[in-house]
mmCIF file of C-alpha atoms in Angstrom:
data_model
loop_
_atom_site.group_PDB
_atom_site.id
_atom_site.type_symbol
_atom_site.label_atom_id
_atom_site.label_comp_id
_atom_site.label_asym_id
_atom_site.label_seq_id
_atom_site.Cartn_x
_atom_site.Cartn_y
_atom_site.Cartn_z
ATOM 1 C CA UNK K 1 2.339 -7.580 7.416
ATOM 2 C CA UNK K 2 1.803 -10.062 4.504
ATOM 3 C CA UNK K 3 5.136 -11.556 3.212
ATOM 4 C CA UNK K 4 5.621 -11.492 -0.691
ATOM 5 C CA UNK K 5 4.768 -14.489 -2.532
ATOM 6 C CA UNK K 6 8.191 -15.470 -3.634
ATOM 7 C CA UNK K 7 9.595 -15.732 -0.111
ATOM 8 C CA UNK K 8 10.977 -18.597 -1.024
ATOM 9 C CA UNK K 9 11.663 -18.085 -4.845
ATOM 10 C CA UNK K 10 15.070 -19.968 -5.430
ATOM 11 C CA UNK K 11 15.702 -16.988 -8.039
ATOM 12 C CA UNK K 12 15.484 -14.537 -5.620
ATOM 13 C CA UNK K 13 18.029 -13.903 -3.394
ATOM 14 C CA UNK K 14 17.873 -12.498 0.287
ATOM 15 C CA UNK K 15 19.094 -9.462 -0.436
ATOM 16 C CA UNK K 16 16.762 -8.722 -3.136
ATOM 17 C CA UNK K 17 13.876 -9.850 -0.547
ATOM 18 C CA UNK K 18 15.072 -8.111 2.229
ATOM 19 C CA UNK K 19 15.385 -4.654 -0.179
ATOM 20 C CA UNK K 20 11.812 -5.595 -1.683
ATOM 21 C CA UNK K 21 10.333 -6.107 1.418
ATOM 22 C CA UNK K 22 11.580 -2.745 2.834
ATOM 23 C CA UNK K 23 10.109 -0.864 0.019
ATOM 24 C CA UNK K 24 6.758 0.919 -1.173
ATOM 25 C CA UNK K 25 5.834 -1.297 -3.950
ATOM 26 C CA UNK K 26 3.268 0.426 -5.876
ATOM 27 C CA UNK K 27 2.072 0.137 -9.723
ATOM 28 C CA UNK K 28 0.771 2.904 -11.703
ATOM 29 C CA UNK K 29 -1.842 0.765 -13.912
ATOM 30 C CA UNK K 30 -3.661 -2.040 -12.634
ATOM 31 C CA UNK K 31 -6.451 -2.830 -15.265
ATOM 32 C CA UNK K 32 -8.054 -6.240 -13.534
ATOM 33 C CA UNK K 33 -11.671 -4.224 -13.309
ATOM 34 C CA UNK K 34 -12.078 -4.230 -16.760
ATOM 35 C CA UNK K 35 -12.362 -7.832 -16.426
ATOM 36 C CA UNK K 36 -14.705 -7.627 -13.551
ATOM 37 C CA UNK K 37 -17.028 -5.686 -16.183
ATOM 38 C CA UNK K 38 -16.700 -7.976 -19.157
ATOM 39 C CA UNK K 39 -17.145 -11.575 -17.443
ATOM 40 C CA UNK K 40 -17.162 -11.148 -13.608
ATOM 41 C CA UNK K 41 -13.806 -11.222 -12.785
ATOM 42 C CA UNK K 42 -13.799 -11.248 -8.810
ATOM 43 C CA UNK K 43 -10.745 -8.949 -8.037
ATOM 44 C CA UNK K 44 -11.639 -10.412 -4.366
ATOM 45 C CA UNK K 45 -11.193 -13.730 -4.722
ATOM 46 C CA UNK K 46 -7.482 -15.846 -5.173
ATOM 47 C CA UNK K 47 -7.218 -16.646 -8.505
ATOM 48 C CA UNK K 48 -5.017 -19.212 -10.610
ATOM 49 C CA UNK K 49 -2.978 -18.540 -13.709
ATOM 50 C CA UNK K 50 -6.596 -18.808 -15.483
ATOM 51 C CA UNK K 51 -7.228 -20.429 -18.848
ATOM 52 C CA UNK K 52 -4.437 -18.866 -20.825
ATOM 53 C CA UNK K 53 -1.488 -19.098 -18.400
ATOM 54 C CA UNK K 54 -1.717 -15.837 -16.921
ATOM 55 C CA UNK K 55 -1.432 -14.307 -20.190
ATOM 56 C CA UNK K 56 -4.061 -11.659 -21.072
ATOM 57 C CA UNK K 57 -5.859 -11.727 -17.741
ATOM 58 C CA UNK K 58 -5.697 -13.576 -13.930
ATOM 59 C CA UNK K 59 -2.023 -12.125 -13.490
ATOM 60 C CA UNK K 60 -3.349 -10.126 -10.383
ATOM 61 C CA UNK K 61 -6.444 -9.648 -7.469
ATOM 62 C CA UNK K 62 -6.312 -8.568 -3.818
ATOM 63 C CA UNK K 63 -5.649 -11.731 -1.922
ATOM 64 C CA UNK K 64 -2.586 -12.020 -4.306
ATOM 65 C CA UNK K 65 -1.637 -8.252 -4.514
ATOM 66 C CA UNK K 66 -1.354 -8.732 -0.348
ATOM 67 C CA UNK K 67 0.599 -11.722 -0.813
ATOM 68 C CA UNK K 68 2.968 -10.155 -2.952
ATOM 69 C CA UNK K 69 3.333 -6.746 -0.825
ATOM 70 C CA UNK K 70 2.339 -4.619 -3.295
ATOM 71 C CA UNK K 71 1.276 -1.328 -1.075
ATOM 72 C CA UNK K 72 -0.220 0.650 -3.407
ATOM 73 C CA UNK K 73 -1.832 0.866 -7.091
ATOM 74 C CA UNK K 74 -3.750 2.716 -9.468
ATOM 75 C CA UNK K 75 -6.926 0.602 -10.324
ATOM 76 C CA UNK K 76 -8.261 2.087 -13.663
ATOM 77 C CA UNK K 77 -11.821 2.387 -15.198
ATOM 78 C CA UNK K 78 -11.000 1.491 -19.271
ATOM 79 C CA UNK K 79 -13.590 3.381 -21.222
ATOM 80 C CA UNK K 80 -15.117 1.225 -24.108
ATOM 81 C CA UNK K 81 -14.596 2.922 -27.178
ATOM 82 C CA UNK K 82 -17.189 1.783 -29.001
ATOM 83 C CA UNK K 83 -19.979 3.264 -26.434
ATOM 84 C CA UNK K 84 -22.328 5.990 -27.099
ATOM 85 C CA UNK K 85 -21.175 9.328 -26.303
ATOM 86 C CA UNK K 86 -24.853 9.640 -25.092
ATOM 87 C CA UNK K 87 -24.107 7.594 -22.273
ATOM 88 C CA UNK K 88 -20.218 7.280 -21.944
ATOM 89 C CA UNK K 89 -20.590 9.399 -18.245
ATOM 90 C CA UNK K 90 -23.748 7.396 -16.579
ATOM 91 C CA UNK K 91 -21.674 4.282 -17.247
ATOM 92 C CA UNK K 92 -18.486 5.876 -16.038
ATOM 93 C CA UNK K 93 -20.181 6.839 -12.850
ATOM 94 C CA UNK K 94 -21.913 3.706 -12.280
ATOM 95 C CA UNK K 95 -18.300 2.137 -12.727
ATOM 96 C CA UNK K 96 -16.707 4.372 -10.411
ATOM 97 C CA UNK K 97 -19.298 3.231 -8.016
ATOM 98 C CA UNK K 98 -18.785 -0.213 -8.384
ATOM 99 C CA UNK K 99 -14.724 -0.053 -7.863
ATOM 100 C CA UNK K 100 -15.293 1.708 -4.851
ATOM 101 C CA UNK K 101 -17.742 -0.727 -3.436
ATOM 102 C CA UNK K 102 -15.358 -3.230 -3.865
ATOM 103 C CA UNK K 103 -12.516 -1.622 -2.277
ATOM 104 C CA UNK K 104 -14.890 -0.665 0.790
ATOM 105 C CA UNK K 105 -16.199 -4.306 1.100
ATOM 106 C CA UNK K 106 -12.408 -5.346 1.725
ATOM 107 C CA UNK K 107 -11.521 -2.863 4.919
ATOM 108 C CA UNK K 108 -9.025 -5.664 6.157
ATOM 109 C CA UNK K 109 -7.281 -5.476 3.285
ATOM 110 C CA UNK K 110 -7.596 -2.394 1.198
ATOM 111 C CA UNK K 111 -8.187 1.180 1.702
ATOM 112 C CA UNK K 112 -9.069 3.674 -0.941
ATOM 113 C CA UNK K 113 -6.688 6.775 -1.298
ATOM 114 C CA UNK K 114 -6.213 9.788 -2.816
ATOM 115 C CA UNK K 115 -3.653 11.832 -1.494
ATOM 116 C CA UNK K 116 0.049 11.375 -0.275
ATOM 117 C CA UNK K 117 -1.383 11.540 3.583
ATOM 118 C CA UNK K 118 -3.678 8.946 2.660
ATOM 119 C CA UNK K 119 -1.100 6.193 1.508
ATOM 120 C CA UNK K 120 0.577 7.306 4.585
ATOM 121 C CA UNK K 121 -2.081 6.062 6.524
ATOM 122 C CA UNK K 122 -2.855 2.977 4.436
ATOM 123 C CA UNK K 123 0.417 2.074 4.725
ATOM 124 C CA UNK K 124 0.939 2.583 8.325
ATOM 125 C CA UNK K 125 -2.522 0.071 8.650
ATOM 126 C CA UNK K 126 -0.726 -2.444 6.578
ATOM 127 C CA UNK K 127 -3.516 -2.182 4.041
ATOM 128 C CA UNK K 128 -3.174 -1.907 0.653
ATOM 129 C CA UNK K 129 -3.491 1.466 -1.120
ATOM 130 C CA UNK K 130 -5.992 1.406 -3.713
ATOM 131 C CA UNK K 131 -6.025 4.817 -5.894
ATOM 132 C CA UNK K 132 -8.968 4.480 -9.280
ATOM 133 C CA UNK K 133 -7.233 6.421 -12.330
ATOM 134 C CA UNK K 134 -8.982 6.672 -15.807
ATOM 135 C CA UNK K 135 -7.895 5.092 -19.133
ATOM 136 C CA UNK K 136 -9.512 7.245 -22.270
ATOM 137 C CA UNK K 137 -10.594 11.004 -20.979
ATOM 138 C CA UNK K 138 -13.645 10.463 -23.339
ATOM 139 C CA UNK K 139 -15.414 8.831 -20.088
ATOM 140 C CA UNK K 140 -15.806 12.261 -18.633
ATOM 141 C CA UNK K 141 -15.286 14.680 -21.518
ATOM 142 C CA UNK K 142 -18.803 15.602 -21.655
ATOM 143 C CA UNK K 143 -19.211 15.550 -18.257
ATOM 144 C CA UNK K 144 -16.054 17.174 -16.697
ATOM 145 C CA UNK K 145 -17.799 17.579 -12.705
ATOM 146 C CA UNK K 146 -17.467 14.016 -12.456
ATOM 147 C CA UNK K 147 -13.683 14.359 -12.324
ATOM 148 C CA UNK K 148 -13.808 14.350 -8.779
ATOM 149 C CA UNK K 149 -10.607 14.157 -5.898
ATOM 150 C CA UNK K 150 -11.769 10.846 -6.466
ATOM 151 C CA UNK K 151 -9.498 10.932 -9.653
ATOM 152 C CA UNK K 152 -6.045 10.725 -9.415
ATOM 153 C CA UNK K 153 -4.503 10.820 -13.174
ATOM 154 C CA UNK K 154 -6.659 10.597 -16.485
ATOM 155 C CA UNK K 155 -5.289 8.724 -19.841
ATOM 156 C CA UNK K 156 -6.139 11.462 -22.341
ATOM 157 C CA UNK K 157 -6.373 8.865 -25.097
ATOM 158 C CA UNK K 158 -6.161 5.402 -25.204
ATOM 159 C CA UNK K 159 -6.382 2.505 -28.588
ATOM 160 C CA UNK K 160 -8.462 4.583 -30.564
ATOM 161 C CA UNK K 161 -8.882 8.509 -31.808
ATOM 162 C CA UNK K 162 -11.592 10.706 -29.544
ATOM 163 C CA UNK K 163 -12.465 13.975 -29.755
ATOM 164 C CA UNK K 164 -9.686 14.849 -26.950
ATOM 165 C CA UNK K 165 -7.011 13.656 -29.502
ATOM 166 C CA UNK K 166 -4.895 11.275 -31.436
ATOM 167 C CA UNK K 167 -3.868 7.526 -30.282
ATOM 168 C CA UNK K 168 -0.098 6.678 -30.806
ATOM 169 C CA UNK K 169 -1.948 3.487 -32.064
ATOM 170 C CA UNK K 170 -1.074 2.531 -35.695
ATOM 171 C CA UNK K 171 -3.815 3.936 -38.085
ATOM 172 C CA UNK K 172 -4.666 6.931 -35.484
ATOM 173 C CA UNK K 173 -2.583 9.908 -37.696
ATOM 174 C CA UNK K 174 -0.862 12.480 -37.042
ATOM 175 C CA UNK K 175 -3.244 15.090 -36.055
ATOM 176 C CA UNK K 176 -2.091 15.457 -32.355
ATOM 177 C CA UNK K 177 -4.465 16.772 -29.161
ATOM 178 C CA UNK K 178 -7.999 18.908 -30.019
ATOM 179 C CA UNK K 179 -8.596 22.403 -28.702
ATOM 180 C CA UNK K 180 -11.241 20.441 -26.682
ATOM 181 C CA UNK K 181 -8.365 17.925 -25.447
ATOM 182 C CA UNK K 182 -6.483 21.018 -24.773
ATOM 183 C CA UNK K 183 -9.312 22.449 -22.908
ATOM 184 C CA UNK K 184 -9.708 19.302 -20.854
ATOM 185 C CA UNK K 185 -5.674 19.343 -19.771
ATOM 186 C CA UNK K 186 -6.274 22.727 -17.958
ATOM 187 C CA UNK K 187 -9.646 20.982 -16.329
ATOM 188 C CA UNK K 188 -6.902 18.423 -15.297
ATOM 189 C CA UNK K 189 -4.698 20.796 -13.883
ATOM 190 C CA UNK K 190 -7.329 22.502 -12.109
ATOM 191 C CA UNK K 191 -8.769 19.872 -10.201
ATOM 192 C CA UNK K 192 -5.152 18.789 -9.368
ATOM 193 C CA UNK K 193 -5.665 15.231 -11.496
ATOM 194 C CA UNK K 194 -2.528 14.399 -13.276
ATOM 195 C CA UNK K 195 -2.336 14.322 -16.762
ATOM 196 C CA UNK K 196 -1.104 10.994 -18.131
ATOM 197 C CA UNK K 197 0.510 11.022 -21.531
ATOM 198 C CA UNK K 198 0.613 7.255 -22.278
ATOM 199 C CA UNK K 199 -1.024 6.229 -25.570
ATOM 200 C CA UNK K 200 -1.375 9.437 -26.989
ATOM 201 C CA UNK K 201 0.511 10.134 -30.555
ATOM 202 C CA UNK K 202 4.294 11.976 -30.171
ATOM 203 C CA UNK K 203 2.185 15.514 -31.665
ATOM 204 C CA UNK K 204 -0.348 15.079 -29.515
ATOM 205 C CA UNK K 205 2.000 14.274 -26.340
ATOM 206 C CA UNK K 206 3.846 17.874 -27.039
ATOM 207 C CA UNK K 207 0.705 19.748 -27.727
ATOM 208 C CA UNK K 208 -0.372 18.844 -24.080
ATOM 209 C CA UNK K 209 3.066 19.794 -22.653
ATOM 210 C CA UNK K 210 2.614 22.777 -24.581
ATOM 211 C CA UNK K 211 -1.045 24.214 -22.492
ATOM 212 C CA UNK K 212 0.139 21.853 -18.911
ATOM 213 C CA UNK K 213 0.671 23.979 -16.212
ATOM 214 C CA UNK K 214 4.450 24.158 -15.980
ATOM 215 C CA UNK K 215 4.275 23.886 -12.117
ATOM 216 C CA UNK K 216 2.849 20.669 -12.064
ATOM 217 C CA UNK K 217 4.307 17.358 -12.716
ATOM 218 C CA UNK K 218 2.947 15.199 -16.177
ATOM 219 C CA UNK K 219 3.204 11.247 -15.874
ATOM 220 C CA UNK K 220 3.266 8.370 -18.043
ATOM 221 C CA UNK K 221 1.719 5.416 -16.028
ATOM 222 C CA UNK K 222 2.411 2.455 -18.724
ATOM 223 C CA UNK K 223 5.179 2.568 -21.410
ATOM 224 C CA UNK K 224 8.370 1.332 -22.831
ATOM 225 C CA UNK K 225 11.015 3.432 -24.251
ATOM 226 C CA UNK K 226 12.135 3.403 -27.512
ATOM 227 C CA UNK K 227 15.795 3.885 -26.120
ATOM 228 C CA UNK K 228 15.470 0.250 -25.327
ATOM 229 C CA UNK K 229 13.177 -1.147 -27.918
ATOM 230 C CA UNK K 230 11.306 1.363 -30.973
ATOM 231 C CA UNK K 231 7.933 0.138 -30.831
ATOM 232 C CA UNK K 232 5.206 2.744 -31.768
ATOM 233 C CA UNK K 233 3.981 2.441 -28.334
ATOM 234 C CA UNK K 234 7.439 3.618 -26.504
ATOM 235 C CA UNK K 235 8.749 7.268 -25.570
ATOM 236 C CA UNK K 236 11.581 8.256 -27.154
ATOM 237 C CA UNK K 237 14.190 10.391 -24.975
ATOM 238 C CA UNK K 238 12.864 13.633 -26.114
ATOM 239 C CA UNK K 239 9.636 12.585 -24.374
ATOM 240 C CA UNK K 240 11.702 11.325 -21.425
ATOM 241 C CA UNK K 241 13.256 14.811 -20.669
ATOM 242 C CA UNK K 242 10.023 16.143 -20.804
ATOM 243 C CA UNK K 243 8.318 14.141 -18.148
ATOM 244 C CA UNK K 244 11.396 14.429 -16.151
ATOM 245 C CA UNK K 245 11.505 18.365 -16.334
ATOM 246 C CA UNK K 246 8.049 18.473 -14.999
ATOM 247 C CA UNK K 247 9.057 16.523 -12.254
ATOM 248 C CA UNK K 248 6.976 13.672 -13.333
ATOM 249 C CA UNK K 249 7.230 9.764 -13.610
ATOM 250 C CA UNK K 250 7.258 7.597 -16.550
ATOM 251 C CA UNK K 251 6.155 3.886 -15.576
ATOM 252 C CA UNK K 252 7.315 1.051 -17.308
ATOM 253 C CA UNK K 253 4.510 -1.150 -18.747
ATOM 254 C CA UNK K 254 5.160 -5.777 -18.599
ATOM 255 C CA UNK K 255 3.793 -6.269 -21.955
ATOM 256 C CA UNK K 256 6.206 -8.422 -23.630
ATOM 257 C CA UNK K 257 6.234 -6.973 -26.918
ATOM 258 C CA UNK K 258 6.601 -3.286 -25.945
ATOM 259 C CA UNK K 259 9.543 -4.178 -24.067
ATOM 260 C CA UNK K 260 11.466 -6.026 -27.157
ATOM 261 C CA UNK K 261 9.778 -9.469 -26.517
ATOM 262 C CA UNK K 262 7.817 -12.029 -28.896
ATOM 263 C CA UNK K 263 4.017 -12.396 -28.430
ATOM 264 C CA UNK K 264 4.549 -15.490 -25.919
ATOM 265 C CA UNK K 265 6.742 -13.530 -23.764
ATOM 266 C CA UNK K 266 9.950 -12.418 -22.585
ATOM 267 C CA UNK K 267 12.303 -12.644 -19.218
ATOM 268 C CA UNK K 268 11.771 -9.950 -16.457
ATOM 269 C CA UNK K 269 14.882 -8.327 -17.038
ATOM 270 C CA UNK K 270 13.747 -6.642 -20.472
ATOM 271 C CA UNK K 271 11.646 -4.445 -18.090
ATOM 272 C CA UNK K 272 14.408 -3.632 -16.154
ATOM 273 C CA UNK K 273 16.431 -2.729 -19.458
ATOM 274 C CA UNK K 274 13.877 0.177 -20.117
ATOM 275 C CA UNK K 275 14.018 1.196 -16.355
ATOM 276 C CA UNK K 276 17.831 1.838 -17.003
ATOM 277 C CA UNK K 277 17.534 3.408 -20.127
ATOM 278 C CA UNK K 278 15.114 6.044 -18.272
ATOM 279 C CA UNK K 279 18.029 5.915 -15.468
ATOM 280 C CA UNK K 280 20.732 6.815 -17.830
ATOM 281 C CA UNK K 281 18.661 9.010 -19.599
ATOM 282 C CA UNK K 282 17.290 11.371 -16.883
ATOM 283 C CA UNK K 283 18.021 9.827 -13.975
ATOM 284 C CA UNK K 284 16.579 7.453 -11.278
ATOM 285 C CA UNK K 285 14.297 9.656 -9.717
ATOM 286 C CA UNK K 286 11.750 9.513 -12.657
ATOM 287 C CA UNK K 287 11.206 5.759 -13.320
ATOM 288 C CA UNK K 288 8.707 4.017 -11.930
ATOM 289 C CA UNK K 289 6.623 0.525 -12.410
ATOM 290 C CA UNK K 290 3.405 0.540 -14.629
ATOM 291 C CA UNK K 291 2.797 -3.258 -15.345
ATOM 292 C CA UNK K 292 -0.673 -3.033 -16.863
ATOM 293 C CA UNK K 293 -1.441 -6.210 -14.956
ATOM 294 C CA UNK K 294 -4.532 -7.608 -16.670
ATOM 295 C CA UNK K 295 -4.786 -4.963 -19.285
ATOM 296 C CA UNK K 296 -4.873 -8.009 -21.946
ATOM 297 C CA UNK K 297 -0.886 -8.214 -22.064
ATOM 298 C CA UNK K 298 1.343 -11.002 -22.020
ATOM 299 C CA UNK K 299 3.656 -10.764 -18.930
ATOM 300 C CA UNK K 300 7.913 -12.248 -18.925
ATOM 301 C CA UNK K 301 8.087 -16.100 -18.455
ATOM 302 C CA UNK K 302 9.446 -15.685 -15.357
ATOM 303 C CA UNK K 303 7.441 -13.034 -13.836
ATOM 304 C CA UNK K 304 3.665 -14.241 -14.861
ATOM 305 C CA UNK K 305 1.777 -12.913 -12.092
ATOM 306 C CA UNK K 306 2.614 -10.344 -9.407
ATOM 307 C CA UNK K 307 3.250 -12.916 -6.997
ATOM 308 C CA UNK K 308 7.072 -13.334 -8.848
ATOM 309 C CA UNK K 309 7.858 -9.261 -8.379
ATOM 310 C CA UNK K 310 10.713 -9.691 -6.484
ATOM 311 C CA UNK K 311 12.595 -11.359 -9.094
ATOM 312 C CA UNK K 312 12.649 -7.887 -10.714
ATOM 313 C CA UNK K 313 14.514 -6.523 -7.910
ATOM 314 C CA UNK K 314 17.064 -9.649 -8.150
ATOM 315 C CA UNK K 315 17.287 -8.299 -12.213
ATOM 316 C CA UNK K 316 18.390 -4.799 -10.846
ATOM 317 C CA UNK K 317 20.846 -5.954 -8.349
ATOM 318 C CA UNK K 318 21.708 -7.817 -11.186
ATOM 319 C CA UNK K 319 22.494 -4.809 -13.277
ATOM 320 C CA UNK K 320 24.324 -3.501 -10.225
ATOM 321 C CA UNK K 321 21.884 -1.370 -8.994
ATOM 322 C CA UNK K 322 22.164 -0.065 -5.145
ATOM 323 C CA UNK K 323 18.854 -0.110 -2.587
ATOM 324 C CA UNK K 324 18.420 3.538 -2.802
ATOM 325 C CA UNK K 325 17.757 3.355 -6.623
ATOM 326 C CA UNK K 326 15.697 -0.080 -6.098
ATOM 327 C CA UNK K 327 13.104 1.480 -3.434
ATOM 328 C CA UNK K 328 12.709 4.869 -5.656
ATOM 329 C CA UNK K 329 11.471 2.976 -8.601
ATOM 330 C CA UNK K 330 9.634 0.682 -7.040
ATOM 331 C CA UNK K 331 7.553 3.196 -5.101
ATOM 332 C CA UNK K 332 9.481 6.229 -3.752
ATOM 333 C CA UNK K 333 9.301 7.987 -7.109
ATOM 334 C CA UNK K 334 5.758 7.948 -7.344
ATOM 335 C CA UNK K 335 5.169 9.000 -3.959
ATOM 336 C CA UNK K 336 7.494 12.127 -4.853
ATOM 337 C CA UNK K 337 5.324 13.346 -7.530
ATOM 338 C CA UNK K 338 1.941 12.278 -5.603
ATOM 339 C CA UNK K 339 3.243 14.854 -2.807
ATOM 340 C CA UNK K 340 3.878 17.638 -5.406
ATOM 341 C CA UNK K 341 0.162 17.694 -6.481
ATOM 342 C CA UNK K 342 -1.501 16.069 -3.713
ATOM 343 C CA UNK K 343 0.153 16.380 -0.286
#
């Protein structure tokens, strides 16, 4: 089994390291493939901190994922909002094939997975379990036949409005989810693809909850929480309760401004502060990790890349968390939710 990159880190105690290495460590939102598409960033090669000191990009790649003992992750295909509707579905299909080919080309390190049983099989083989998600449902809303079991979850909207609904980003407006968006939620339910309510505005969030199948969990894969830091990007306590009521989970993002830090960075404990608020509000079964690594984010400066992830466990221990709670947040909560929809 690969050893975590921070194994000799003076900031990480032996207890923290042992808990980390004994955990399923699963990230709900990895955005590195965007840089592959833009300028050919090779996620199969080991990189350093890049030109910007691991700000915005060069935070993960598959060799570092393995070194950091990250056992699973949702690798996303992000929709280009400027791409014309006429070829958006075709481009998505090409990107899906390209990302699948990258994973298939690394059989000693990666297994492409769709279900909880797939994950367990990959884990037993010591492989990184790679799920695929979509950020921006308008990639496929014109051709929902592209929504196969290869896709584990879809973020309905991203940083701009679409015919599906309204973004939470400034200037998006207050219109919520459209009729097409509500129909799209129903399609995702029928196909057993997780509805991801990251990025949608508050009205759209509750519009989606109103039409979502009550027997299926809803997720928010990468977000902050307003109870820890008020921000347009973050969820309020009513939204946390709504997700928990479905049995879903909330992944906390690693972007400093959403966490309450500056554009230049913060400390890793800010992430745990947001996780802790989720735990105190709805319980320890509904918090997960959703870094948004390489999603043009600025990570905590004491945890710039995935290699320093064990420092997060140290922050959890410093707040008095026990090992059982830490295991849940690092991966078990996502596996519970995944097994509900895709055993």
